[in-house]
Amino acid sequence: MIMRPKSSIIWSPKKIPLDVCLLLLLLAINCSGNRNFFDDTEAPEFNNEDWMKEIPDNTLLSAVNIPGTHDSLSLYCTRLAICQSWTLDKQLQAGIRFLDVRIQCFPLCGDPVICHGITPQFDWFSNVVKVVMNFLQAHKKETVVMRLKAELCETGVNTLVKVKNMLNNNGAAGALWESTDVPKMRQVRGKLVILQEFSGETQWIKYDSLDIGDDYQVQNINEKWTSVQNHLNSAIQGDKEKLFLTFSSGTGISATQIICALCPHHVAQTINNKLFDYLPTLASNKNRLGIIAMDFPSAQLIQKIIELNQQTN
């Protein structure tokens, strides 16, 4: 379940404005949902560790329906910022094959810090690489796609050098897709495919070369779902040689306002439910949806995305 910080404040309506009381009350409520489509527990109901072995070798990675997580390592802070409840190894075991990893580099630190915006996530990029490579070594028919984004300012640091050092020193040497082209499955089994979103010479697939649907600022939950559905439909109709990425995640929190009922946890409860109901309607046709990045996905929702590959291949 989501961790909540302890507080020594004595709560009194006389001392705290009503709107603040309501905000804190909403944050404190445990809103755990139906594990059919939403899961904020510590582990998935069941695992799906080797599903990619069923994908034919000549299939382009862009033609595979891939379950993923948004801000995959955002496990700590408050409900306003937490996006996942499973650790990285549990996500991979559950069948997640797209990871959204955010790093921050500091001049005097060789190992990039894992973060969510300005919020550190108490981990290092080197540990992420180790977990991914240990998984791929144990499941050699699988591949992992990783968006690697440098958060905040890169002034005074060489992100590319730090990233390459951590990859080479933690088991990824020789297990990377070293090209900007979209590979076929046979070319990346047992390998990590990086989507590069940081400065420096282009070494891997550029993140902005994808067709991306990411309306993450949510004012209205129904409008958010319409945006998700529209981009999934674009993926169905789009170029099968191009990677499509749809974020079902979102938040009502911005620099100017907080819509507490639309924090990542609450958005996921509604959108995951709609996605869970929508995916079976596509099963009878050969539909390519591409990558779907989610907050708090359930094992059953992940399974539904995986099962669509049985119709597309």
Tab-separated table of C-alpha atoms in Angstrom:
chain	number	residue	atom	x	y	z
A	1	MET	CA	0.000	0.000	0.000
A	2	ILE	CA	1.056	3.628	-0.364
A	3	MET	CA	3.259	4.874	2.464
A	4	ARG	CA	2.179	8.003	4.278
A	5	PRO	CA	4.439	10.186	6.385
A	6	LYS	CA	3.730	10.493	10.083
A	7	SER	CA	2.868	13.891	11.478
A	8	SER	CA	3.057	15.454	14.890
A	9	ILE	CA	0.601	18.223	14.055
A	10	ILE	CA	-2.440	18.461	16.343
A	11	TRP	CA	-5.378	18.658	13.979
A	12	SER	CA	-7.957	21.251	14.961
A	13	PRO	CA	-10.582	22.855	12.726
A	14	LYS	CA	-10.023	26.063	14.664
A	15	LYS	CA	-6.364	26.173	13.644
A	16	ILE	CA	-6.485	24.845	10.076
A	17	PRO	CA	-8.537	26.291	7.185
A	18	LEU	CA	-11.390	24.080	6.016
A	19	ASP	CA	-10.029	23.676	2.475
A	20	VAL	CA	-6.705	22.439	3.863
A	21	CYS	CA	-8.531	19.988	6.138
A	22	LEU	CA	-10.474	18.610	3.183
A	23	LEU	CA	-7.298	18.277	1.108
A	24	LEU	CA	-5.499	16.381	3.859
A	25	LEU	CA	-8.524	14.184	4.455
A	26	LEU	CA	-8.645	13.190	0.807
A	27	LEU	CA	-4.937	12.397	0.841
A	28	ALA	CA	-5.285	10.248	3.931
A	29	ILE	CA	-8.187	8.153	2.709
A	30	ASN	CA	-7.190	4.699	1.562
A	31	CYS	CA	-8.833	4.430	-1.831
A	32	SER	CA	-7.584	1.019	-2.890
A	33	GLY	CA	-9.536	-0.093	-5.923
A	34	ASN	CA	-10.571	-3.241	-7.697
A	35	ARG	CA	-7.465	-5.372	-8.350
A	36	ASN	CA	-8.957	-6.380	-11.700
A	37	PHE	CA	-7.673	-3.135	-13.163
A	38	PHE	CA	-5.937	-1.155	-10.389
A	39	ASP	CA	-3.351	-2.370	-7.907
A	40	ASP	CA	-1.625	-0.300	-5.239
A	41	THR	CA	-0.554	-3.279	-3.159
A	42	GLU	CA	3.070	-4.357	-2.771
A	43	ALA	CA	3.016	-7.219	-5.287
A	44	PRO	CA	1.026	-8.326	-8.361
A	45	GLU	CA	-1.583	-11.069	-8.169
A	46	PHE	CA	0.390	-13.196	-10.621
A	47	ASN	CA	3.500	-12.954	-12.790
A	48	ASN	CA	4.010	-12.967	-16.547
A	49	GLU	CA	7.777	-13.241	-16.896
A	50	ASP	CA	8.236	-14.820	-20.340
A	51	TRP	CA	5.416	-13.597	-22.555
A	52	MET	CA	7.663	-12.184	-25.294
A	53	LYS	CA	8.915	-15.637	-26.277
A	54	GLU	CA	5.579	-16.040	-28.110
A	55	ILE	CA	6.266	-13.016	-30.342
A	56	PRO	CA	7.706	-14.101	-33.730
A	57	ASP	CA	11.358	-13.166	-34.246
A	58	ASN	CA	10.699	-11.060	-37.363
A	59	THR	CA	8.105	-8.870	-35.647
A	60	LEU	CA	9.111	-5.224	-35.384
A	61	LEU	CA	9.228	-3.960	-31.811
A	62	SER	CA	6.877	-1.198	-32.934
A	63	ALA	CA	4.262	-3.819	-33.836
A	64	VAL	CA	4.190	-5.350	-30.345
A	65	ASN	CA	1.608	-4.376	-27.733
A	66	ILE	CA	3.704	-3.582	-24.672
A	67	PRO	CA	2.488	-2.903	-21.112
A	68	GLY	CA	4.510	-0.261	-19.323
A	69	THR	CA	4.597	2.001	-16.308
A	70	HIS	CA	4.736	5.783	-16.150
A	71	ASP	CA	7.398	7.186	-13.809
A	72	SER	CA	8.281	3.596	-13.000
A	73	LEU	CA	10.324	4.327	-9.881
A	74	SER	CA	8.089	6.961	-8.305
A	75	LEU	CA	7.398	4.940	-5.164
A	76	TYR	CA	8.011	7.511	-2.437
A	77	CYS	CA	6.644	10.871	-1.345
A	78	THR	CA	2.916	11.582	-0.830
A	79	ARG	CA	-0.154	10.438	-2.716
A	80	LEU	CA	0.193	13.644	-4.725
A	81	ALA	CA	3.315	12.270	-6.437
A	82	ILE	CA	3.462	8.469	-6.055
A	83	CYS	CA	2.746	6.650	-9.313
A	84	GLN	CA	3.619	3.005	-8.570
A	85	SER	CA	3.541	0.577	-5.651
A	86	TRP	CA	5.541	-2.344	-7.091
A	87	THR	CA	9.330	-2.309	-7.023
A	88	LEU	CA	11.146	-2.549	-10.352
A	89	ASP	CA	11.787	-6.287	-10.139
A	90	LYS	CA	8.116	-6.958	-9.387
A	91	GLN	CA	7.044	-4.819	-12.341
A	92	LEU	CA	9.244	-6.847	-14.692
A	93	GLN	CA	7.995	-10.120	-13.223
A	94	ALA	CA	4.396	-8.982	-13.737
A	95	GLY	CA	5.035	-8.460	-17.459
A	96	ILE	CA	5.925	-4.768	-17.671
A	97	ARG	CA	8.346	-4.233	-20.560
A	98	PHE	CA	8.395	-0.438	-20.860
A	99	LEU	CA	10.017	1.551	-18.081
A	100	ASP	CA	9.892	5.310	-17.643
A	101	VAL	CA	13.077	6.207	-15.753
A	102	ARG	CA	13.885	9.766	-14.658
A	103	ILE	CA	17.402	10.700	-13.579
A	104	GLN	CA	19.203	13.735	-12.246
A	105	CYS	CA	22.953	14.121	-12.656
A	106	PHE	CA	25.240	16.091	-10.373
A	107	PRO	CA	28.782	17.244	-11.295
A	108	LEU	CA	30.531	15.492	-8.390
A	109	CYS	CA	28.470	12.281	-8.491
A	110	GLY	CA	29.193	9.618	-11.081
A	111	ASP	CA	25.927	7.743	-10.587
A	112	PRO	CA	22.720	9.523	-11.661
A	113	VAL	CA	20.042	9.806	-8.978
A	114	ILE	CA	16.554	8.427	-9.612
A	115	CYS	CA	13.953	11.144	-9.149
A	116	HIS	CA	10.428	12.302	-9.889
A	117	GLY	CA	10.816	15.947	-10.798
A	118	ILE	CA	12.511	17.533	-7.797
A	119	THR	CA	11.652	14.558	-5.557
A	120	PRO	CA	14.467	11.993	-5.047
A	121	GLN	CA	13.378	8.355	-5.045
A	122	PHE	CA	16.196	7.016	-2.854
A	123	ASP	CA	17.830	4.986	-5.599
A	124	TRP	CA	20.596	5.158	-8.190
A	125	PHE	CA	20.657	4.494	-11.914
A	126	SER	CA	23.283	1.787	-11.393
A	127	ASN	CA	20.790	-0.206	-9.306
A	128	VAL	CA	18.150	0.130	-12.015
A	129	VAL	CA	20.584	-1.239	-14.608
A	130	LYS	CA	21.461	-4.189	-12.356
A	131	VAL	CA	17.822	-5.135	-11.812
A	132	VAL	CA	17.005	-4.937	-15.525
A	133	MET	CA	20.079	-6.883	-16.608
A	134	ASN	CA	19.547	-9.580	-13.963
A	135	PHE	CA	16.024	-10.004	-15.290
A	136	LEU	CA	17.125	-10.179	-18.930
A	137	GLN	CA	19.861	-12.681	-18.135
A	138	ALA	CA	17.259	-14.929	-16.511
A	139	HIS	CA	14.699	-14.385	-19.301
A	140	LYS	CA	16.684	-14.285	-22.516
A	141	LYS	CA	13.664	-14.142	-24.849
A	142	GLU	CA	12.457	-10.874	-23.332
A	143	THR	CA	13.432	-7.283	-24.065
A	144	VAL	CA	12.994	-4.138	-21.988
A	145	VAL	CA	12.333	-0.700	-23.458
A	146	MET	CA	13.453	2.177	-21.228
A	147	ARG	CA	12.680	5.829	-21.638
A	148	LEU	CA	15.638	7.531	-19.985
A	149	LYS	CA	14.922	11.173	-19.195
A	150	ALA	CA	17.178	13.723	-17.518
A	151	GLU	CA	15.042	15.770	-15.150
A	152	LEU	CA	15.678	19.433	-14.383
A	153	CYS	CA	18.872	21.171	-15.487
A	154	GLU	CA	21.798	19.410	-17.203
A	155	THR	CA	24.113	22.433	-16.977
A	156	GLY	CA	27.641	21.488	-15.951
A	157	VAL	CA	27.199	17.734	-16.342
A	158	ASN	CA	27.739	15.257	-19.175
A	159	THR	CA	24.695	13.047	-18.816
A	160	LEU	CA	25.660	10.761	-21.683
A	161	VAL	CA	29.057	9.927	-20.184
A	162	LYS	CA	27.567	9.164	-16.773
A	163	VAL	CA	24.810	7.009	-18.282
A	164	LYS	CA	27.232	5.036	-20.465
A	165	ASN	CA	29.571	4.455	-17.532
A	166	MET	CA	26.773	3.070	-15.376
A	167	LEU	CA	25.510	0.864	-18.204
A	168	ASN	CA	28.954	-0.547	-18.971
A	169	ASN	CA	29.868	-1.058	-15.300
A	170	ASN	CA	26.654	-2.820	-14.322
A	171	GLY	CA	26.159	-5.601	-16.822
A	172	ALA	CA	24.683	-3.840	-19.860
A	173	ALA	CA	27.789	-3.870	-22.055
A	174	GLY	CA	26.920	-5.953	-25.110
A	175	ALA	CA	23.258	-6.088	-24.091
A	176	LEU	CA	22.083	-2.772	-25.559
A	177	TRP	CA	20.385	-1.978	-28.846
A	178	GLU	CA	23.063	0.310	-30.298
A	179	SER	CA	21.038	1.922	-33.074
A	180	THR	CA	18.466	4.628	-33.717
A	181	ASP	CA	16.414	2.241	-35.883
A	182	VAL	CA	13.399	0.294	-34.647
A	183	PRO	CA	14.601	-3.309	-34.196
A	184	LYS	CA	12.962	-6.644	-34.828
A	185	MET	CA	12.382	-8.902	-31.854
A	186	ARG	CA	15.181	-11.299	-32.831
A	187	GLN	CA	17.646	-8.399	-32.656
A	188	VAL	CA	16.825	-7.362	-29.095
A	189	ARG	CA	16.005	-10.517	-27.170
A	190	GLY	CA	17.870	-10.326	-23.901
A	191	LYS	CA	18.671	-6.669	-24.549
A	192	LEU	CA	17.777	-3.229	-23.261
A	193	VAL	CA	16.365	-0.711	-25.751
A	194	ILE	CA	16.935	2.869	-24.589
A	195	LEU	CA	14.785	5.805	-25.651
A	196	GLN	CA	17.163	8.727	-25.189
A	197	GLU	CA	15.759	11.931	-23.692
A	198	PHE	CA	18.818	13.828	-22.562
A	199	SER	CA	21.524	15.997	-24.099
A	200	GLY	CA	24.609	14.770	-25.908
A	201	GLU	CA	25.336	12.776	-29.031
A	202	THR	CA	22.500	10.513	-30.110
A	203	GLN	CA	23.438	6.944	-29.172
A	204	TRP	CA	20.052	5.251	-29.118
A	205	ILE	CA	16.483	5.749	-30.341
A	206	LYS	CA	15.458	9.341	-29.717
A	207	TYR	CA	12.434	9.567	-27.462
A	208	ASP	CA	10.925	12.378	-29.495
A	209	SER	CA	10.992	10.195	-32.616
A	210	LEU	CA	8.050	8.264	-31.184
A	211	ASP	CA	4.397	9.140	-31.697
A	212	ILE	CA	3.492	10.053	-28.104
A	213	GLY	CA	0.137	10.681	-26.446
A	214	ASP	CA	0.769	12.208	-23.025
A	215	ASP	CA	-1.920	14.620	-21.853
A	216	TYR	CA	-0.755	14.339	-18.273
A	217	GLN	CA	-2.376	17.463	-16.866
A	218	VAL	CA	-5.918	16.378	-16.092
A	219	GLN	CA	-8.709	18.863	-15.570
A	220	ASN	CA	-11.528	16.512	-16.456
A	221	ILE	CA	-11.309	12.725	-16.163
A	222	ASN	CA	-13.634	12.078	-19.120
A	223	GLU	CA	-11.549	14.342	-21.348
A	224	LYS	CA	-8.456	12.432	-20.230
A	225	TRP	CA	-10.013	9.125	-21.247
A	226	THR	CA	-11.037	10.565	-24.621
A	227	SER	CA	-7.422	11.630	-25.180
A	228	VAL	CA	-6.146	8.137	-24.292
A	229	GLN	CA	-8.698	6.438	-26.520
A	230	ASN	CA	-7.985	8.763	-29.434
A	231	HIS	CA	-4.247	8.078	-29.290
A	232	LEU	CA	-4.793	4.323	-29.068
A	233	ASN	CA	-6.970	4.591	-32.170
A	234	SER	CA	-4.180	6.556	-33.865
A	235	ALA	CA	-1.791	3.714	-33.042
A	236	ILE	CA	-4.173	1.221	-34.628
A	237	GLN	CA	-4.270	3.228	-37.853
A	238	GLY	CA	-0.675	4.485	-37.751
A	239	ASP	CA	2.590	3.430	-39.358
A	240	LYS	CA	3.505	-0.010	-37.981
A	241	GLU	CA	7.204	0.818	-38.353
A	242	LYS	CA	6.890	3.730	-35.922
A	243	LEU	CA	6.837	3.309	-32.158
A	244	PHE	CA	3.618	4.551	-30.555
A	245	LEU	CA	3.468	5.376	-26.843
A	246	THR	CA	0.264	6.203	-24.981
A	247	PHE	CA	0.307	7.395	-21.375
A	248	SER	CA	-2.895	6.509	-19.545
A	249	SER	CA	-1.476	8.268	-16.483
A	250	GLY	CA	-2.231	11.811	-15.397
A	251	THR	CA	-2.515	14.254	-12.549
A	252	GLY	CA	-4.604	17.257	-11.558
A	253	ILE	CA	-1.554	18.796	-9.908
A	254	SER	CA	0.244	21.619	-11.681
A	255	ALA	CA	2.350	24.619	-10.764
A	256	THR	CA	-0.757	26.730	-10.265
A	257	GLN	CA	-3.367	24.412	-8.794
A	258	ILE	CA	-4.102	21.129	-7.060
A	259	ILE	CA	-7.185	19.119	-7.947
A	260	CYS	CA	-6.836	16.535	-5.207
A	261	ALA	CA	-9.490	14.212	-6.627
A	262	LEU	CA	-7.287	13.936	-9.730
A	263	CYS	CA	-3.930	12.999	-8.201
A	264	PRO	CA	-2.166	10.063	-9.977
A	265	HIS	CA	-3.771	7.503	-7.665
A	266	HIS	CA	-7.324	8.666	-8.397
A	267	VAL	CA	-6.777	9.191	-12.130
A	268	ALA	CA	-5.457	5.644	-12.426
A	269	GLN	CA	-8.461	4.160	-10.668
A	270	THR	CA	-10.821	5.607	-13.282
A	271	ILE	CA	-8.688	5.371	-16.421
A	272	ASN	CA	-7.437	1.831	-15.684
A	273	ASN	CA	-11.052	0.742	-15.288
A	274	LYS	CA	-12.009	2.247	-18.648
A	275	LEU	CA	-8.931	0.733	-20.295
A	276	PHE	CA	-9.721	-2.663	-18.786
A	277	ASP	CA	-13.208	-2.558	-20.340
A	278	TYR	CA	-12.019	-1.120	-23.658
A	279	LEU	CA	-9.231	-3.567	-24.523
A	280	PRO	CA	-11.485	-6.634	-25.002
A	281	THR	CA	-13.436	-4.739	-27.685
A	282	LEU	CA	-10.251	-4.725	-29.776
A	283	ALA	CA	-9.433	-8.412	-29.384
A	284	SER	CA	-11.317	-9.624	-32.461
A	285	ASN	CA	-9.243	-7.495	-34.842
A	286	LYS	CA	-5.509	-7.335	-35.504
A	287	ASN	CA	-4.952	-4.100	-33.617
A	288	ARG	CA	-1.541	-2.664	-32.824
A	289	LEU	CA	-1.745	-0.329	-29.822
A	290	GLY	CA	1.974	-0.061	-29.148
A	291	ILE	CA	3.239	0.842	-25.678
A	292	ILE	CA	0.748	1.750	-22.940
A	293	ALA	CA	2.335	3.397	-19.889
A	294	MET	CA	0.162	3.202	-16.770
A	295	ASP	CA	0.049	4.132	-13.108
A	296	PHE	CA	-0.842	1.331	-10.661
A	297	PRO	CA	-1.672	-1.304	-13.305
A	298	SER	CA	-3.021	-4.655	-12.167
A	299	ALA	CA	-1.715	-8.035	-13.288
A	300	GLN	CA	-5.006	-8.621	-15.087
A	301	LEU	CA	-4.782	-5.316	-16.975
A	302	ILE	CA	-1.212	-6.132	-18.000
A	303	GLN	CA	-2.399	-9.543	-19.168
A	304	LYS	CA	-5.091	-7.988	-21.364
A	305	ILE	CA	-2.492	-5.898	-23.194
A	306	ILE	CA	-0.243	-8.923	-23.661
A	307	GLU	CA	-3.127	-11.033	-25.001
A	308	LEU	CA	-3.734	-8.548	-27.836
A	309	ASN	CA	-0.465	-9.785	-29.364
A	310	GLN	CA	-2.149	-13.116	-30.064
A	311	GLN	CA	-4.360	-11.312	-32.562
A	312	THR	CA	-1.680	-9.098	-34.113
A	313	ASN	CA	0.897	-11.795	-34.888
